XYZ file of C-alpha atoms in Angstrom:
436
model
C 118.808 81.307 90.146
C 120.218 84.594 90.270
C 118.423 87.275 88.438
C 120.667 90.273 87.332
C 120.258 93.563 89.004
C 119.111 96.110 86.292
C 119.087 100.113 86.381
C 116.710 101.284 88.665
C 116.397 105.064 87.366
C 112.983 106.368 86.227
C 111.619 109.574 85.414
C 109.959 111.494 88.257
C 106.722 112.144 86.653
C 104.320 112.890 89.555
C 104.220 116.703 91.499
C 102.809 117.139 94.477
C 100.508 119.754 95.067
C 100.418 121.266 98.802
C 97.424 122.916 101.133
C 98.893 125.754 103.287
C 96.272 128.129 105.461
C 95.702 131.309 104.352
C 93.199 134.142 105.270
C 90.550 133.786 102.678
C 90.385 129.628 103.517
C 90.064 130.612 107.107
C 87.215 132.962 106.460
C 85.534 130.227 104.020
C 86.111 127.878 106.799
C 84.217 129.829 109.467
C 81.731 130.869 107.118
C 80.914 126.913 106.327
C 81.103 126.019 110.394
C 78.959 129.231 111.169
C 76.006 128.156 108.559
C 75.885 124.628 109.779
C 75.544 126.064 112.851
C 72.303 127.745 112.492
C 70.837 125.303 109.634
C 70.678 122.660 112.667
C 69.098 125.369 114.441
C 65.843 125.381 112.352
C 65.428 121.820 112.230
C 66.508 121.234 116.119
C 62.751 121.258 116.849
C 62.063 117.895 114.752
C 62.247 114.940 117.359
C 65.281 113.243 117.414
C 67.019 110.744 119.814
C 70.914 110.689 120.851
C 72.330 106.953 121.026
C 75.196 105.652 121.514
C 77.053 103.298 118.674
C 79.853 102.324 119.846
C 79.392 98.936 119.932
C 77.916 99.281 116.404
C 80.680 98.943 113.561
C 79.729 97.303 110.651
C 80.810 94.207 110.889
C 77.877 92.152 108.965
C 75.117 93.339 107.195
C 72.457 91.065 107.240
C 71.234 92.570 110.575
C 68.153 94.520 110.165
C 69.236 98.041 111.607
C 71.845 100.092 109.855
C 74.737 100.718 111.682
C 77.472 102.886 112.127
C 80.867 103.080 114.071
C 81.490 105.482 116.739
C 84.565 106.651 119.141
C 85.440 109.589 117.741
C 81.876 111.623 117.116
C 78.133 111.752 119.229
C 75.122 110.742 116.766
C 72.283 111.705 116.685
C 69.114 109.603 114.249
C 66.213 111.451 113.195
C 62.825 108.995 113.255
C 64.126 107.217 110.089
C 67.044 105.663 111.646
C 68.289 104.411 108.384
C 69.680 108.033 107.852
C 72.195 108.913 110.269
C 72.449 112.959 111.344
C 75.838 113.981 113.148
C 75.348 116.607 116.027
C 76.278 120.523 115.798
C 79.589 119.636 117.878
C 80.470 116.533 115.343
C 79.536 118.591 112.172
C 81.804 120.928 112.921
C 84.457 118.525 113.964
C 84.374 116.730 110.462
C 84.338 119.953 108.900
C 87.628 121.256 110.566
C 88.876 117.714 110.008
C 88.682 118.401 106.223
C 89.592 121.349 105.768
C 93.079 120.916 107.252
C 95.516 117.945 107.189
C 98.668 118.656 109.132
C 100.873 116.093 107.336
C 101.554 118.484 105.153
C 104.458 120.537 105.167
C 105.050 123.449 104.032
C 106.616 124.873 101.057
C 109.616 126.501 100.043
C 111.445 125.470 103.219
C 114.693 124.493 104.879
C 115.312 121.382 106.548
C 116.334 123.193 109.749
C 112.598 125.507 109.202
C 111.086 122.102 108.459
C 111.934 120.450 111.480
C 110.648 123.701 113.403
C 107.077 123.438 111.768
C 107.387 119.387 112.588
C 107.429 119.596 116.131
C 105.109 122.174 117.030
C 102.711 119.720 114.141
C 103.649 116.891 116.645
C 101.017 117.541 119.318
C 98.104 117.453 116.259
C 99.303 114.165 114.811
C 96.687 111.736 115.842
C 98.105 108.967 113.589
C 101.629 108.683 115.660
C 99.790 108.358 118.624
C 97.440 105.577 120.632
C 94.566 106.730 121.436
C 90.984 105.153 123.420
C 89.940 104.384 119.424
C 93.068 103.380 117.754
C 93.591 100.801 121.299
C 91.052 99.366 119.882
C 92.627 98.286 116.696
C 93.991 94.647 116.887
C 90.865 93.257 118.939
C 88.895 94.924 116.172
C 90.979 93.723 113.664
C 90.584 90.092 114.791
C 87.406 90.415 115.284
C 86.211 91.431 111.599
C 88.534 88.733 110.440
C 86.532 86.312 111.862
C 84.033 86.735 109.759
C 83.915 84.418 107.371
C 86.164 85.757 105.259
C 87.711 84.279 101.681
C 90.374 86.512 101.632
C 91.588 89.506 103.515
C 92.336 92.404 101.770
C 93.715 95.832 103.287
C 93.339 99.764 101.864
C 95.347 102.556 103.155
C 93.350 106.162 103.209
C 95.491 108.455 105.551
C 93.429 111.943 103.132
C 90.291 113.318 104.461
C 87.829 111.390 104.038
C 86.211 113.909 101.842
C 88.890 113.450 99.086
C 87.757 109.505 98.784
C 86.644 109.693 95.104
C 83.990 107.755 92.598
C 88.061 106.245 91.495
C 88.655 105.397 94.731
C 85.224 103.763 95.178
C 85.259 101.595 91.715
C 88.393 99.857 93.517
C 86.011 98.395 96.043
C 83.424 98.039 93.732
C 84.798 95.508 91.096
C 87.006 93.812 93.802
C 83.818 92.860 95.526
C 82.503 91.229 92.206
C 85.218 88.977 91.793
C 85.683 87.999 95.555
C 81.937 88.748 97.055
C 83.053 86.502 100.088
C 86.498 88.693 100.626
C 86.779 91.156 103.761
C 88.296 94.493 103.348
C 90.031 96.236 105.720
C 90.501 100.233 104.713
C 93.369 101.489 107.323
C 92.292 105.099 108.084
C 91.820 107.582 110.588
C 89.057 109.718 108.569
C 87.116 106.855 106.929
C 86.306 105.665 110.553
C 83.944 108.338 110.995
C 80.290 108.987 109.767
C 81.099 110.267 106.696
C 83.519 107.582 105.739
C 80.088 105.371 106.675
C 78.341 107.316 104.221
C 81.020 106.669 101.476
C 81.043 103.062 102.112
C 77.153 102.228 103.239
C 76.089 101.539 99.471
C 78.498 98.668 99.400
C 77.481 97.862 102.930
C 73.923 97.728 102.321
C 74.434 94.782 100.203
C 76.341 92.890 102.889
C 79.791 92.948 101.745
C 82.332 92.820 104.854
C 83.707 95.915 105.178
C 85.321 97.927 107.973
C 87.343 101.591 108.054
C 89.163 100.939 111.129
C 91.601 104.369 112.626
C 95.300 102.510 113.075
C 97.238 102.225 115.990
C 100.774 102.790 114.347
C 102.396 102.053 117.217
C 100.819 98.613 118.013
C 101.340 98.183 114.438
C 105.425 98.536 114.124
C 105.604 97.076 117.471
C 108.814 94.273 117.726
C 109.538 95.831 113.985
C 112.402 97.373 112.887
C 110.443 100.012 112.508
C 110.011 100.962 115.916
C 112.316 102.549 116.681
C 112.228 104.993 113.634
C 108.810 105.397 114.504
C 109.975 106.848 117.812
C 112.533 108.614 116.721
C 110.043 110.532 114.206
C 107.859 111.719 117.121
C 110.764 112.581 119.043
C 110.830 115.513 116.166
C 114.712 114.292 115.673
C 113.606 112.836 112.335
C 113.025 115.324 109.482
C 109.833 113.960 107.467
C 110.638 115.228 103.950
C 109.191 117.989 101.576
C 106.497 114.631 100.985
C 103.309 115.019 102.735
C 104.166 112.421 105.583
C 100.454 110.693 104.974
C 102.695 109.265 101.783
C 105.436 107.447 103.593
C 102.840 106.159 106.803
C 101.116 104.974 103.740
C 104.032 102.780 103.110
C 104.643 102.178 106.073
C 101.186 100.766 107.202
C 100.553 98.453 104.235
C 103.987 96.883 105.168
C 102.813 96.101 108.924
C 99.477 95.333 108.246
C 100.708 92.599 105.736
C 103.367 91.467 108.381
C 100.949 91.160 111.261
C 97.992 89.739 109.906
C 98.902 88.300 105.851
C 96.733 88.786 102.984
C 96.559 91.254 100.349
C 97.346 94.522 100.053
C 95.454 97.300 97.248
C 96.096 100.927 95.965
C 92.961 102.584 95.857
C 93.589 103.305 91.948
C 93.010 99.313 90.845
C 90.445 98.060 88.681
C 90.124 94.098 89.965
C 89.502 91.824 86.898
C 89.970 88.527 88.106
C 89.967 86.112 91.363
C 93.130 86.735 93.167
C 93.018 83.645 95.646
C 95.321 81.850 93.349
C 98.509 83.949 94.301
C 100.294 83.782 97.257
C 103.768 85.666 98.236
C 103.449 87.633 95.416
C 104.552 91.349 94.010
C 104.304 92.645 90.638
C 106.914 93.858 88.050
C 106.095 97.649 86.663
C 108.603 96.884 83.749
C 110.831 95.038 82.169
C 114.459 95.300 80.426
C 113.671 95.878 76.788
C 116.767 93.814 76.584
C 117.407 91.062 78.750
C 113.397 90.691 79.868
C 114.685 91.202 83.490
C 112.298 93.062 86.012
C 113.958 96.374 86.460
C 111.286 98.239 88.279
C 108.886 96.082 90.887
C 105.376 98.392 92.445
C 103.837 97.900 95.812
C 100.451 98.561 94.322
C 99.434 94.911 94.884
C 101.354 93.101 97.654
C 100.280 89.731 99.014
C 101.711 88.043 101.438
C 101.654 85.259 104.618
C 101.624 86.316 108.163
C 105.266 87.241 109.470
C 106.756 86.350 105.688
C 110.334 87.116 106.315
C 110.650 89.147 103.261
C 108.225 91.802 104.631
C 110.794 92.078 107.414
C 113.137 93.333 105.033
C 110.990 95.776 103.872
C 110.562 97.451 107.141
C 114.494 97.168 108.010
C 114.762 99.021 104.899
C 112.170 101.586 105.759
C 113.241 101.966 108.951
C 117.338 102.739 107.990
C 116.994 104.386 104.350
C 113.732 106.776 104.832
C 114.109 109.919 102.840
C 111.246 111.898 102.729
C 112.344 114.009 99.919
C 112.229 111.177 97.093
C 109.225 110.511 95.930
C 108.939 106.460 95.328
C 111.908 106.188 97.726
C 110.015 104.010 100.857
C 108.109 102.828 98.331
C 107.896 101.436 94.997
C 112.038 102.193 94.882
C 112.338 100.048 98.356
C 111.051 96.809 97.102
C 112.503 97.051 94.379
C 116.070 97.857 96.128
C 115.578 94.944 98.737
C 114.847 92.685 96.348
C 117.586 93.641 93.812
C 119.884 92.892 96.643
C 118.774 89.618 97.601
C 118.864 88.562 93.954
C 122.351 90.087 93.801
C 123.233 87.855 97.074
C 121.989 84.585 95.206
C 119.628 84.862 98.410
C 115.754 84.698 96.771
C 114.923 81.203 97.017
C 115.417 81.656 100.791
C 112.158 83.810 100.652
C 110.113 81.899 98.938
C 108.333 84.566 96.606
C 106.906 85.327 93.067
C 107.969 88.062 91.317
C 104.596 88.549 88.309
C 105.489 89.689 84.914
C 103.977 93.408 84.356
C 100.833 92.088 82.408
C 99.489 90.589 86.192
C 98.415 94.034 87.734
C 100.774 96.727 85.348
C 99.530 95.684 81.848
C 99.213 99.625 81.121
C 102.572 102.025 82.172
C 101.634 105.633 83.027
C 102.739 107.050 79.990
C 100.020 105.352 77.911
C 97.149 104.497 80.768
C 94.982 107.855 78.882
C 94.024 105.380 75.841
C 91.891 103.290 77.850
C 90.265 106.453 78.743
C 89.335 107.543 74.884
C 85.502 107.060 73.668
C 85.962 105.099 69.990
C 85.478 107.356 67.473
C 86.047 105.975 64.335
C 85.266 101.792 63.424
C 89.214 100.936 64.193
C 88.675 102.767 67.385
C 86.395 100.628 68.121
C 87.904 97.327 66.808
C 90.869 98.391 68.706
C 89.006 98.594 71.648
C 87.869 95.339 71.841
C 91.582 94.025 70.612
C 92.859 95.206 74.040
C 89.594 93.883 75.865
C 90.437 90.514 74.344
C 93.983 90.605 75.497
C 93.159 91.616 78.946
C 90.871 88.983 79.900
C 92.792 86.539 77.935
C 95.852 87.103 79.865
C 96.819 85.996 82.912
C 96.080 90.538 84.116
C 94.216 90.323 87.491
C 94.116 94.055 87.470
C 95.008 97.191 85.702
C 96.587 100.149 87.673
C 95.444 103.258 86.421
C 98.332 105.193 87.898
C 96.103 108.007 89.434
C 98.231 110.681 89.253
C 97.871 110.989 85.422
C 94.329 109.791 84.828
C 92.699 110.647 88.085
C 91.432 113.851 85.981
C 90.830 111.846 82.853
C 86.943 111.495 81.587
C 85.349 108.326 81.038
C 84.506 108.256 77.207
C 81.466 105.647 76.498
C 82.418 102.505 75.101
C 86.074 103.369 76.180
C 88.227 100.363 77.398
C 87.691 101.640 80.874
C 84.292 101.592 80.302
C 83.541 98.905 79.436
C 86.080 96.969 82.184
C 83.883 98.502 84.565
C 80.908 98.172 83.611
C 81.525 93.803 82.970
C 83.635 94.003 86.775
C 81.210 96.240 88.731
C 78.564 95.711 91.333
C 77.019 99.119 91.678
C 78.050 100.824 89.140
C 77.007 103.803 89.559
C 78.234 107.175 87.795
C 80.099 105.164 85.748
C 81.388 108.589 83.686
C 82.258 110.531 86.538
C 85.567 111.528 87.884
């Protein structure tokens, strides 16, 4: 059946703030390096042992020794090896790592000045590259898949690992309580590092499969159409947008990683309600017609797919010829949405064999109103009210609520809020429950 193509305009609600270098960050930044420096040095007389863990990731927990993966930094363990201590050399690697992130561009630019400041970036771009770590990827890949896994899911953190939040974390958390037998997969250069370790070890610690594993992008797009954009991108010919570029690989990545390998793909701004292992070739509507009840705006936020679906091919064609890294949603929400509008329009769908959810499966809340579930109940029909919208939730067939980050990443946690509360019945740790 065909399904008519609606408007696909929406308002452009999220800004992007920038990091650019300047003299006082530098001076902060050698001030940091320079005391880690010399705290080591008054401790460098306790005994401590270098090893090597490279053949250490995490990869099941129900060994007895705590482990950690290792390419990219030495290690060192003080006599309670259960607390891992990173060298002077690797402390001041991770520091540098966080303090800059060259996909970011800078401001108030032209194209032409843009494309200067991209290729003398190129050389730093670790991401574009293959490297003895990210050569790795696939056998490690397969590897943790075979694992004993219920489902596969896959993350995408291309930030510093430092900027991996208590939000971020609650993802993981209450996706864990609903599939405890799942694998997850978080694609990312930064969280395969000690500190992403540290992030991720109190979920580890209670044997949930997890592994931060640094992509190899071009292994990834290989025999894609999005190959050759890929190449033409680190040929510097490609101009990557006033967009931080982390953005669009973002896209990019979740689309391979679904195409190589299947399963299910998450934002890092979810809160997982119920089992997902019922849905297969799936993607969400954000919205609907008021009118006709028509999808007119579909989200990537929750993708799940087979190996090699064909749709997912489209996808990456579409990537691959339309990129514009100057509109935000563009090679993202906007693409599937376009694709999918078109093979609708060509009476083509059925071909693809794939469900399109209603909004209440993983969008029951739109961005303008997702601060409500934020509120603490002040009054009685506060409080009735929050439990009206609890009912409806888990009565429905919502398998999670997006919480659209960009407008409530700043938002408190009231008590006996509805976020609250979803959290606290959909958690495993839960821990700092009211924290941003």
């Amino acid at each position: 059946m065909t399904v008519k193509r609606m408007s696909h305009k929406v308002l452009d609600h999220s800004h992007f703030s920038r990091t650019t270098k300047s003299s006082l960050l530098s001076t902060i930044s050698f001030a940091a390096i320079f005391f880690i420096i010399y705290a080591d040095i008054f401790v460098s007389n306790l005994p401590m042992q270098t090893i090597d863990l490279r053949n250490h990731e995490v990869l099941d927990h129900n060994h007895d020794q705590t482990q950690v993966p290792q390419e990219q930094i030495e290690s060192t363990f003080i006599t309670d090896q259960s607390k891992p201590q990173l060298s002077i050399q690797a402390k001041i690697q991770e520091l540098e790592d966080e303090i800059r992130d060259p996909l970011v561009p800078p401001e108030n630019v032209t194209k032409e000045e843009r494309l200067v400041w991209f290729r003398r970036k190129l050389p730093e771009l670790e991401i574009l590259k293959s490297n003895n770590l990210s050569q790795q990827f696939h056998g490690r890949v397969l590897e943790f898949l075979n694992n004993g896994c219920s489902l596969q899911f896959y993350m995408v953190w291309l930030s510093p690992a430092k900027s991996f939040g208590k939000r971020d974390f609650l993802t993981m958390d209450t996706l864990f309580k609903s599939h405890p037998q799942g694998c997850l997969m978080i694609i990312s250069n930064s969280m395969d590092s000690a500190r992403g370790y540290r992030i991720l070890k109190p979920l580890l610690d209670r044997g949930f499969k997890i592994l931060a594993i640094a992509p190899d992008l071009p292994f990834l797009v290989k025999n894609t159409p999005a190959e050759s954009w890929l190449e033409e991108l680190k040929s510097g010919r490609t101009d990557p947008g006033y967009i931080p570029l982390s953005q669009n690989l973002a896209n990019l990545i979740r689309l391979a990683m679904l195409y190589k390998y299947g399963g299910i793909y998450l934002d890092t701004d979810l809160i997982i309600l119920k089992d997902l292992s019922g849905l297969r070739n799936a993607i969400g509507a954000q919205s609907l017609d008021s009118e006709s009840k028509i999808w007119n705006r579909l989200n990537g936020a929750v993708m799940i797919f087979d190996i090699n679906h064909p749709i997912l091919l489209e996808f990456l064609e579409e990537f691959a010829t339309t990129f514009n890294g100057n509109k935000w949603g563009h090679n993202g929400p906007y693409l599937v949405s376009r694709v999918i509008a078109r093979l609708e329009g060509s009476g083509r769908p059925l071909d693809y064999n794939f469900t399109i959810l209603p909004p209440e499966a993983f969008y029951p809340l739109d961005w303008i109103r997702i601060h409500r579930i934020f509120r603490k109940p002040e009054r009685e029909s506060e409080s009735r009210a929050v439990e009206m919208t609890l009912n409806e939730l888990n009565a429905r067939e919502t398998y999670v609520v997006h919480l659209w980050n960009k407008r409530s990443r700043q938002l408190a946690i009231g008590e006996g809020s509805v976020m609250a509360r979803l959290i606290s019945e959909h958690c495993v740790i839960c821990q700092d429950l009211y924290v941003s």
